[in-house]
Coordinates of C-alpha atoms and ligand atoms in Angstrom, one line a residue:
X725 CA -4.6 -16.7 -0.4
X726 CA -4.6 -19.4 -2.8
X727 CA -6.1 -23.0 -1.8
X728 CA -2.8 -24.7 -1.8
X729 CA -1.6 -22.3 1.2
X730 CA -5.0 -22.0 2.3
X731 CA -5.1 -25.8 3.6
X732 CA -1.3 -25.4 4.6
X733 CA -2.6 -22.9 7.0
X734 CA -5.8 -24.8 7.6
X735 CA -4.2 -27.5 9.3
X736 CA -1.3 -25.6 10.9
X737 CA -4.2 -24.7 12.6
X738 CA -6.0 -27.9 13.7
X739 CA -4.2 -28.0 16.5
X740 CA -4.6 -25.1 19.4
X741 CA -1.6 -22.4 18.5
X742 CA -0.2 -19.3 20.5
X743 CA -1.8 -16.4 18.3
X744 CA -0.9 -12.6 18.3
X745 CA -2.8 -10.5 16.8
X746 CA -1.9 -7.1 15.3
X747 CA -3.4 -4.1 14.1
X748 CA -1.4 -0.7 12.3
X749 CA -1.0 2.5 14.5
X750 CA -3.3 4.5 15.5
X751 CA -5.8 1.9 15.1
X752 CA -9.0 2.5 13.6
X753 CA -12.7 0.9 13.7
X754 CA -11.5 -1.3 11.0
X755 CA -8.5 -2.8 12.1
X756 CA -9.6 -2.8 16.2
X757 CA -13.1 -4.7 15.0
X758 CA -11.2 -7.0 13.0
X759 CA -8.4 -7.7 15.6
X760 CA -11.0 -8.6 18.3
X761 CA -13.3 -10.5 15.7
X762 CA -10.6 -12.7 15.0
X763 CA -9.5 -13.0 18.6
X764 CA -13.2 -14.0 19.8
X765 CA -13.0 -16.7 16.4
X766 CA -9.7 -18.1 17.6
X767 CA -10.3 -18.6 20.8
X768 CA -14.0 -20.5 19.9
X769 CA -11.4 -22.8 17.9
X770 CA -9.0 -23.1 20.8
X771 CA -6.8 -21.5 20.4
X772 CA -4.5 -18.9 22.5
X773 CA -4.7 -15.2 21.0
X774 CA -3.8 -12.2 22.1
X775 CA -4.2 -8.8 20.6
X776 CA -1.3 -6.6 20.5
X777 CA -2.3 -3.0 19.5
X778 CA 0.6 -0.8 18.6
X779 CA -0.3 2.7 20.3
X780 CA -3.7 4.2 21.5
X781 CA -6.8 4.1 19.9
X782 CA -10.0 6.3 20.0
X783 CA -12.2 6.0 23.1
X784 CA -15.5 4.9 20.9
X785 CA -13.8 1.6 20.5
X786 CA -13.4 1.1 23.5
X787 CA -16.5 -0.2 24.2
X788 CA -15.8 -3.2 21.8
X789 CA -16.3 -6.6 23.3
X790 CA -12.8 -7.7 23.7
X791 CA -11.0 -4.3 23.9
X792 CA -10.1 -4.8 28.0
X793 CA -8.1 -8.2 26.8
X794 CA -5.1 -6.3 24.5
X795 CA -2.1 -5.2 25.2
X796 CA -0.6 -2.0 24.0
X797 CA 2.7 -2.7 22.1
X798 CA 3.8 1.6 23.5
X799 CA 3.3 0.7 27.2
X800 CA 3.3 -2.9 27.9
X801 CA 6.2 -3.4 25.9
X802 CA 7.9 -6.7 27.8
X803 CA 3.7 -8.1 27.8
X804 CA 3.6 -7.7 24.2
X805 CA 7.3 -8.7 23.2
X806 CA 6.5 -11.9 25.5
X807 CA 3.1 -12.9 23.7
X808 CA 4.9 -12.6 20.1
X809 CA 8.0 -14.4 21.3
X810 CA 5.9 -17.0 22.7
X811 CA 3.6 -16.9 19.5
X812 CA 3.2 -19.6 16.8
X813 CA 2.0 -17.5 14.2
X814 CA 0.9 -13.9 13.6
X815 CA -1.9 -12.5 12.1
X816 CA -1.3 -9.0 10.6
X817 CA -4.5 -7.3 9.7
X818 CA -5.5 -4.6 7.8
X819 CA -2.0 -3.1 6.9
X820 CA 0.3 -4.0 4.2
X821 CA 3.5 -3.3 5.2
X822 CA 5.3 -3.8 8.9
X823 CA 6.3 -0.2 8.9
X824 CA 2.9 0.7 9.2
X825 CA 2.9 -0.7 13.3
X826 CA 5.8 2.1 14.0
X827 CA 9.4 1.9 14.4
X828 CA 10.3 0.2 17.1
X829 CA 6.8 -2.5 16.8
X830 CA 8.4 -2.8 13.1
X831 CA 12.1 -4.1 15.0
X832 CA 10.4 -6.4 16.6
X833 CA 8.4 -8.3 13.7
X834 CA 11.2 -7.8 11.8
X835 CA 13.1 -10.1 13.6
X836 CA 10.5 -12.7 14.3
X837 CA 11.0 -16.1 12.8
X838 CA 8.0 -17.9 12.5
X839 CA 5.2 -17.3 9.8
X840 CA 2.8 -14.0 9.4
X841 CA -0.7 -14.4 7.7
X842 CA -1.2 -10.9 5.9
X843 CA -5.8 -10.1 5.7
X844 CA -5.8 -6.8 4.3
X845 CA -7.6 -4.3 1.9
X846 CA -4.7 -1.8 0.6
X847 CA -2.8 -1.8 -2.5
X848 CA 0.1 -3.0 -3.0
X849 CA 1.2 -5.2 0.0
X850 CA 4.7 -6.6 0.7
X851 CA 4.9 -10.7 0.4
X852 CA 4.4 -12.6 3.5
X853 CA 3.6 -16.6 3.8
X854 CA 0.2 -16.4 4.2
X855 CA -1.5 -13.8 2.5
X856 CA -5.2 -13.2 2.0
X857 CA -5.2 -9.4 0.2
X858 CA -8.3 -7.5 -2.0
X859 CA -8.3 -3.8 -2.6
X860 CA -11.6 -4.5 -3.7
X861 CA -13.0 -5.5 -0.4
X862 CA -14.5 -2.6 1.8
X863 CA -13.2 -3.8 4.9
X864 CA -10.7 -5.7 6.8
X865 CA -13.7 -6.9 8.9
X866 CA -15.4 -8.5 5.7
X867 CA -12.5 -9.9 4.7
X868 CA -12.1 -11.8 7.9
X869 CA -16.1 -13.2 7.7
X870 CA -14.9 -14.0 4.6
X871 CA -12.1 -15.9 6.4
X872 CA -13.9 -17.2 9.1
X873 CA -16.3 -18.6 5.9
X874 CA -14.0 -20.2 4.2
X875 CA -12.9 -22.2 7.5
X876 CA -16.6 -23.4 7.3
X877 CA -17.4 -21.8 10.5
X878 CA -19.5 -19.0 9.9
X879 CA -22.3 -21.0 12.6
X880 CA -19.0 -19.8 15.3
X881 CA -20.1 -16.2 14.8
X882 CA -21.6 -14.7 17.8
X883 CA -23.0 -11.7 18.9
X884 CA -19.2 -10.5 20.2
X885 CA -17.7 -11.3 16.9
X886 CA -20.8 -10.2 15.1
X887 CA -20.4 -7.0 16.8
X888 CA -16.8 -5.9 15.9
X889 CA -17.2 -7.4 12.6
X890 CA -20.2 -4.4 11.8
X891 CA -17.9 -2.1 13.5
X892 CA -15.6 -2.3 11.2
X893 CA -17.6 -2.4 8.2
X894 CA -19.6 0.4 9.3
X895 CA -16.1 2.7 10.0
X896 CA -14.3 1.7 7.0
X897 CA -17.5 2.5 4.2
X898 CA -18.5 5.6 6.3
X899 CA -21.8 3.8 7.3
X900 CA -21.8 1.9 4.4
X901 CA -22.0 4.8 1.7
X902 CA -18.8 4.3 -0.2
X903 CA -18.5 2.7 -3.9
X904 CA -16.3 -0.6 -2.0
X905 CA -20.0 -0.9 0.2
X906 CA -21.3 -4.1 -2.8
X907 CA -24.9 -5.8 -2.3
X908 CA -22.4 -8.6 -0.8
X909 CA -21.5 -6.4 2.0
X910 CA -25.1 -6.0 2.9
X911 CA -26.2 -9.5 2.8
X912 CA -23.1 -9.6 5.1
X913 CA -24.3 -6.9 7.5
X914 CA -27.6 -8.2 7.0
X915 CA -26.5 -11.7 8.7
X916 CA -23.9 -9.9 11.0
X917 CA -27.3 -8.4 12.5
X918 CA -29.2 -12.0 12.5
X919 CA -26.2 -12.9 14.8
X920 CA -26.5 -10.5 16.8
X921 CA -24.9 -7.0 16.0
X922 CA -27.2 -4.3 17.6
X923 CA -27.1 -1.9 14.8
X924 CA -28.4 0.8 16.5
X925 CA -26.7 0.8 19.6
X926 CA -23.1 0.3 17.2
X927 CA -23.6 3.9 15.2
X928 CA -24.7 5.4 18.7
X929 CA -21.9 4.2 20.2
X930 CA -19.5 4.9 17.6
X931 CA -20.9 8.4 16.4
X932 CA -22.7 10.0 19.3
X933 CA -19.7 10.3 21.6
X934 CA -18.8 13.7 20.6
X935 CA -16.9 15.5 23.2
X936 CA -17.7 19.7 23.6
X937 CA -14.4 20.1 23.2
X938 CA -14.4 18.3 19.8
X939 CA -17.6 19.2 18.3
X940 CA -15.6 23.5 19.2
X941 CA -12.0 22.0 17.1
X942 CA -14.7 20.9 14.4
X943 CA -15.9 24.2 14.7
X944 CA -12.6 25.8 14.1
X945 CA -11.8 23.3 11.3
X946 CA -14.6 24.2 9.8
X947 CA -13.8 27.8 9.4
X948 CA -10.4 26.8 8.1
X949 CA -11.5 25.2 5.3
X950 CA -10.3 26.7 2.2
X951 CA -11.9 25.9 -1.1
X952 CA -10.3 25.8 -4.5
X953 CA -13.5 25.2 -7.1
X954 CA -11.7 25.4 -10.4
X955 CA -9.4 22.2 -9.0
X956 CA -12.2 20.7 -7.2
X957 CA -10.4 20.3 -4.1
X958 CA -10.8 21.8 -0.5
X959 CA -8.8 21.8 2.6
X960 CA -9.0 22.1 6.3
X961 CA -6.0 23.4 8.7
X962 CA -5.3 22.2 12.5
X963 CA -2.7 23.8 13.8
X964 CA -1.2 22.3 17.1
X965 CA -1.6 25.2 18.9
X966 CA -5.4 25.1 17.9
X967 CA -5.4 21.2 19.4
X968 CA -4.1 22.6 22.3
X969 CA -6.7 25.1 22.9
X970 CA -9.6 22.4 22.6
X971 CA -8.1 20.0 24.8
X972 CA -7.3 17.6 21.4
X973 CA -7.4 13.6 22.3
X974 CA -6.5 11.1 20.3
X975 CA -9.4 10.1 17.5
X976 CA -11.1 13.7 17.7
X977 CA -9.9 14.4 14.3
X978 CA -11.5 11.6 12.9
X979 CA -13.5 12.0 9.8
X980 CA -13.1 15.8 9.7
X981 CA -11.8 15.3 6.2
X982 CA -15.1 14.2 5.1
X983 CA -16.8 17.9 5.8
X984 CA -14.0 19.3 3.1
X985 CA -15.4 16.5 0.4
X986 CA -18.9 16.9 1.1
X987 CA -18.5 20.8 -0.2
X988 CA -20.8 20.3 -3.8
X989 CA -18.5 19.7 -6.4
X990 CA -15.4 19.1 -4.4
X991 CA -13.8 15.3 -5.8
X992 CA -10.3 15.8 -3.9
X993 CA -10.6 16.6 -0.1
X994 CA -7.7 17.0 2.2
X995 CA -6.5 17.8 6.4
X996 CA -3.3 18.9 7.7
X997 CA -2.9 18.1 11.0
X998 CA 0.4 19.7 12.6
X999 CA 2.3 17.7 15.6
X1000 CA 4.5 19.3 17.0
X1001 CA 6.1 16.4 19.4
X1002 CA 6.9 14.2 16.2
X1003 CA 7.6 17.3 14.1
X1004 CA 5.5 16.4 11.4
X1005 CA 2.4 17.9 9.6
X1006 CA 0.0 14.6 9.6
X1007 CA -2.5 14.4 6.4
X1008 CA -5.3 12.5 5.5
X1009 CA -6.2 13.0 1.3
X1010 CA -10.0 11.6 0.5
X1011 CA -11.4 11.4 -3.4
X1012 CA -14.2 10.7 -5.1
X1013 CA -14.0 8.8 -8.1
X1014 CA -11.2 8.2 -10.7
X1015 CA -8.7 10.4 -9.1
X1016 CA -6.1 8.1 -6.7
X1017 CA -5.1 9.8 -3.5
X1018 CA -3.2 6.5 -2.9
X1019 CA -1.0 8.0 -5.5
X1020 CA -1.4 11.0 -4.5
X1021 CA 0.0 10.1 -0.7
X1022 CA 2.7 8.2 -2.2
X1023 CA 4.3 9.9 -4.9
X1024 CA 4.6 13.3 -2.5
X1025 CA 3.8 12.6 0.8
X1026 CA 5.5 9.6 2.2
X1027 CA 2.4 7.5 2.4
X1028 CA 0.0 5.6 1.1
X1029 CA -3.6 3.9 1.4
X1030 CA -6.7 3.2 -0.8
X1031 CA -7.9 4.6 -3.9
X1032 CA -10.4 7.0 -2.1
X1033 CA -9.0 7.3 1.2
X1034 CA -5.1 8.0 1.9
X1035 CA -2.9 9.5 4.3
X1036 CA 0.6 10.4 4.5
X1037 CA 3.0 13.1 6.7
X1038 CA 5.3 15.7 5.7
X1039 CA 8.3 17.1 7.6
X1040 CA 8.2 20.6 6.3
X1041 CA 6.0 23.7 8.0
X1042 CA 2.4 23.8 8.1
X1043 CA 2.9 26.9 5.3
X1044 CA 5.5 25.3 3.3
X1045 CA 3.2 21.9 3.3
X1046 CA 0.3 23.8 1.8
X1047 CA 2.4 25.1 -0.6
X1048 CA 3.3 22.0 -1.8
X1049 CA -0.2 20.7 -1.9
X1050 CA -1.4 23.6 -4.0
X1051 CA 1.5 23.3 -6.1
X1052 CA 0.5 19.8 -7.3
X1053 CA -3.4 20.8 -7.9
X1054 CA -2.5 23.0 -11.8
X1055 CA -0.9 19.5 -13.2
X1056 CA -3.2 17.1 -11.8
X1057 CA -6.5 19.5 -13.1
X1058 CA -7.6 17.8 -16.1
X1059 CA -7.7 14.3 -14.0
X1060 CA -9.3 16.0 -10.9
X1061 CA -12.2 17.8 -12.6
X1062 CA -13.0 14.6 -15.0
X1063 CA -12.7 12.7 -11.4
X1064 CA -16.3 12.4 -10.8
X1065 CA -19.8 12.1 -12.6
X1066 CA -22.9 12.8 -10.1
Ligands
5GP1677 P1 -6.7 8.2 7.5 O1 -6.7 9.3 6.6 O2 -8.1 7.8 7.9 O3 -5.7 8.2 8.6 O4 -6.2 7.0 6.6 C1 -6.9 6.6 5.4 C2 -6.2 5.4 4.8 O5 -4.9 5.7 4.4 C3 -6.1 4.3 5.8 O6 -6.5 3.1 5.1 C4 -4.7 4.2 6.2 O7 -4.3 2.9 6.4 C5 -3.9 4.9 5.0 N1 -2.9 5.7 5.6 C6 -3.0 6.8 6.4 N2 -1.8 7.3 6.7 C7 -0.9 6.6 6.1 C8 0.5 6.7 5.9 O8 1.2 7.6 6.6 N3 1.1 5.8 5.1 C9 0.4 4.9 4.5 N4 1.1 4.0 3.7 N5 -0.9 4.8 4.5 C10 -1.6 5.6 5.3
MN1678 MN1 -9.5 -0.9 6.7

């Protein structure tokens, strides 16, 4: 956001405002945290916001101080289209495009008339009015203490706002380990904990809510992964039928990826996750170093994402899918293997 819009929207907002909030589907730490953050900040100011979530998210958010306050875009659809009919102004936060909320949440923004501000960390976003975007940043969550800094009112951060904001750093740099995790986002963790953010209690309640069920489908991910040296890459397989048999919920797949790039040697890392009700074979793509998996998503798998961490879907077979994914690795060797120095 440049100054000049910066005080536009700075005084649109001096006086109180009906705010919606909004998050992409299938929400994660990052964009839930920064949603409710922003929601506990607005309402310090006066303001009226609501959080509109576009489908379900995983239950070790739910926790988050804030998360009984939203409303669920899937199934309170005349609550949600009410709020953002009603609504001033909407915040759109930590997507870059509106058909990242879903089809029918996508309709519905589409059509709205009044002004979006877009605080985000992906590449490439479409335009909107307001816009405050950075690739570089690790998190949508520092991007709004950033925000909330730049309105001068980083003194408004409590221990509620303090808490999502850690959340969602902590989520989106896998516990603060990825190159986008800078000496900056420390100091801002550091203060985040000053203000209240019970570290420890966070990462126990974000990380120790294994399931049995989930901790046997890792188990049988596990023993799917397949691992292709001379390309540096390795993949896992979940099969729908194999969701079924461990009583899958929403979010237990989350971060499985990371076991295929943690293989020594591995830079390109990837999961194929079949569902069957939308007929489509979900993936999630994670790199380390020069190689772009945001390209990777985009150019052959309808999606999209960071540098490091991308995800897209394909509409053929789980076999056929595969097949295309091996296909790809002989061309892309030279950049894969030069990827990553230790
Ligand atoms: P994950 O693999 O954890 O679902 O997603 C990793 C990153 O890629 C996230 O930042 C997410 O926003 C992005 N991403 C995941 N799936 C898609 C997709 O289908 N399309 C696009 N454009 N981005 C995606
Ligand atoms: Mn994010």
């Amino acid at each position: 956001m440049n100054l000049k819009q910066f005080k536009e929207l700075q005084s649109f907002l001096a006086s109180p405002k009906n705010i919606v909030i909004i998050g992409h589907r299938n929400p994660d730490g990052d964009a839930i945290g920064a949603s409710l953050a922003l929601s506990h900040y607005l309402k310090k100011k006066g303001h009226y916001p609501t959080v509109v979530v576009p489908n379900e998210y995983p239950n070790f958010l739910h926790w988050l101080p804030g998360s009984n306050n939203t409303y669920r875009f899937d199934w309170q659809n005349s609550q949600s289209q009410r709020a953002i009919k009603k609504s001033d102004i909407i915040f759109l936060l930590d997507f870059n495009a509106l058909h990242r909320v879903g089809h029918d949440m996508q309709n519905t923004l589409e059509a709205y008339e009044n002004d979006f501000v877009l605080i985000d960390h992906h590449q490439q976003p479409d335009e909107f009015k307001y816009m405050f975007s950075d690739p570089e940043i690790c998190s949508t969550c520092q991007m709004v203490y950033h925000f909330i800094e730049i309105m001068e009112d980083i003194d408004l951060i409590d221990a509620d706002i303090a808490t999502c904001l850690y959340t969602g750093i902590m989520t989106d740099t896998g516990s603060f380990r990825f190159r986008s995790t800078t000496s900056l986002t420390h100091r801002i963790v550091a203060d985040l904990i000053d203000k209240g953010a019970e570290n420890d209690k966070i990462h126990s309640n974000v990380y120790d809510s294994n399931s049995y069920e989930r901790l046997q489908l890792l188990g049988k991910a596990l023993s799917n992964l397949k691992v292709f040296p001379e390309y540096r890459t390795a993949y896992i397989t979940i099969s729908d039928d194999e969701k079924k048999s461990y009583n899958f919920v929403k979010g237990d797949t989350e971060g499985f990826v990371n076991y295929a790039l943690s293989v020594t040697g591995i830079f390109l890392a990837a999961i194929f996750i079949e569902d069957k009700e939308q007929r489509i074979i979900k993936i999630s793509f994670r790199s380390k170093g020069s190689f772009s998996v945001n390209k990777l998503a985009r150019e052959n798998f309808n999606g999209g994402g960071h540098h490091n961490a991308a995800g897209g879907k394909s509409t053929l077979s789980m076999d056929e899918t595969i097949k295309k994914f091996i296909s790809l690795l002989p061309k892309n060797k030279l950049d894969l293997v030069n990827s990553y120095e230790a």
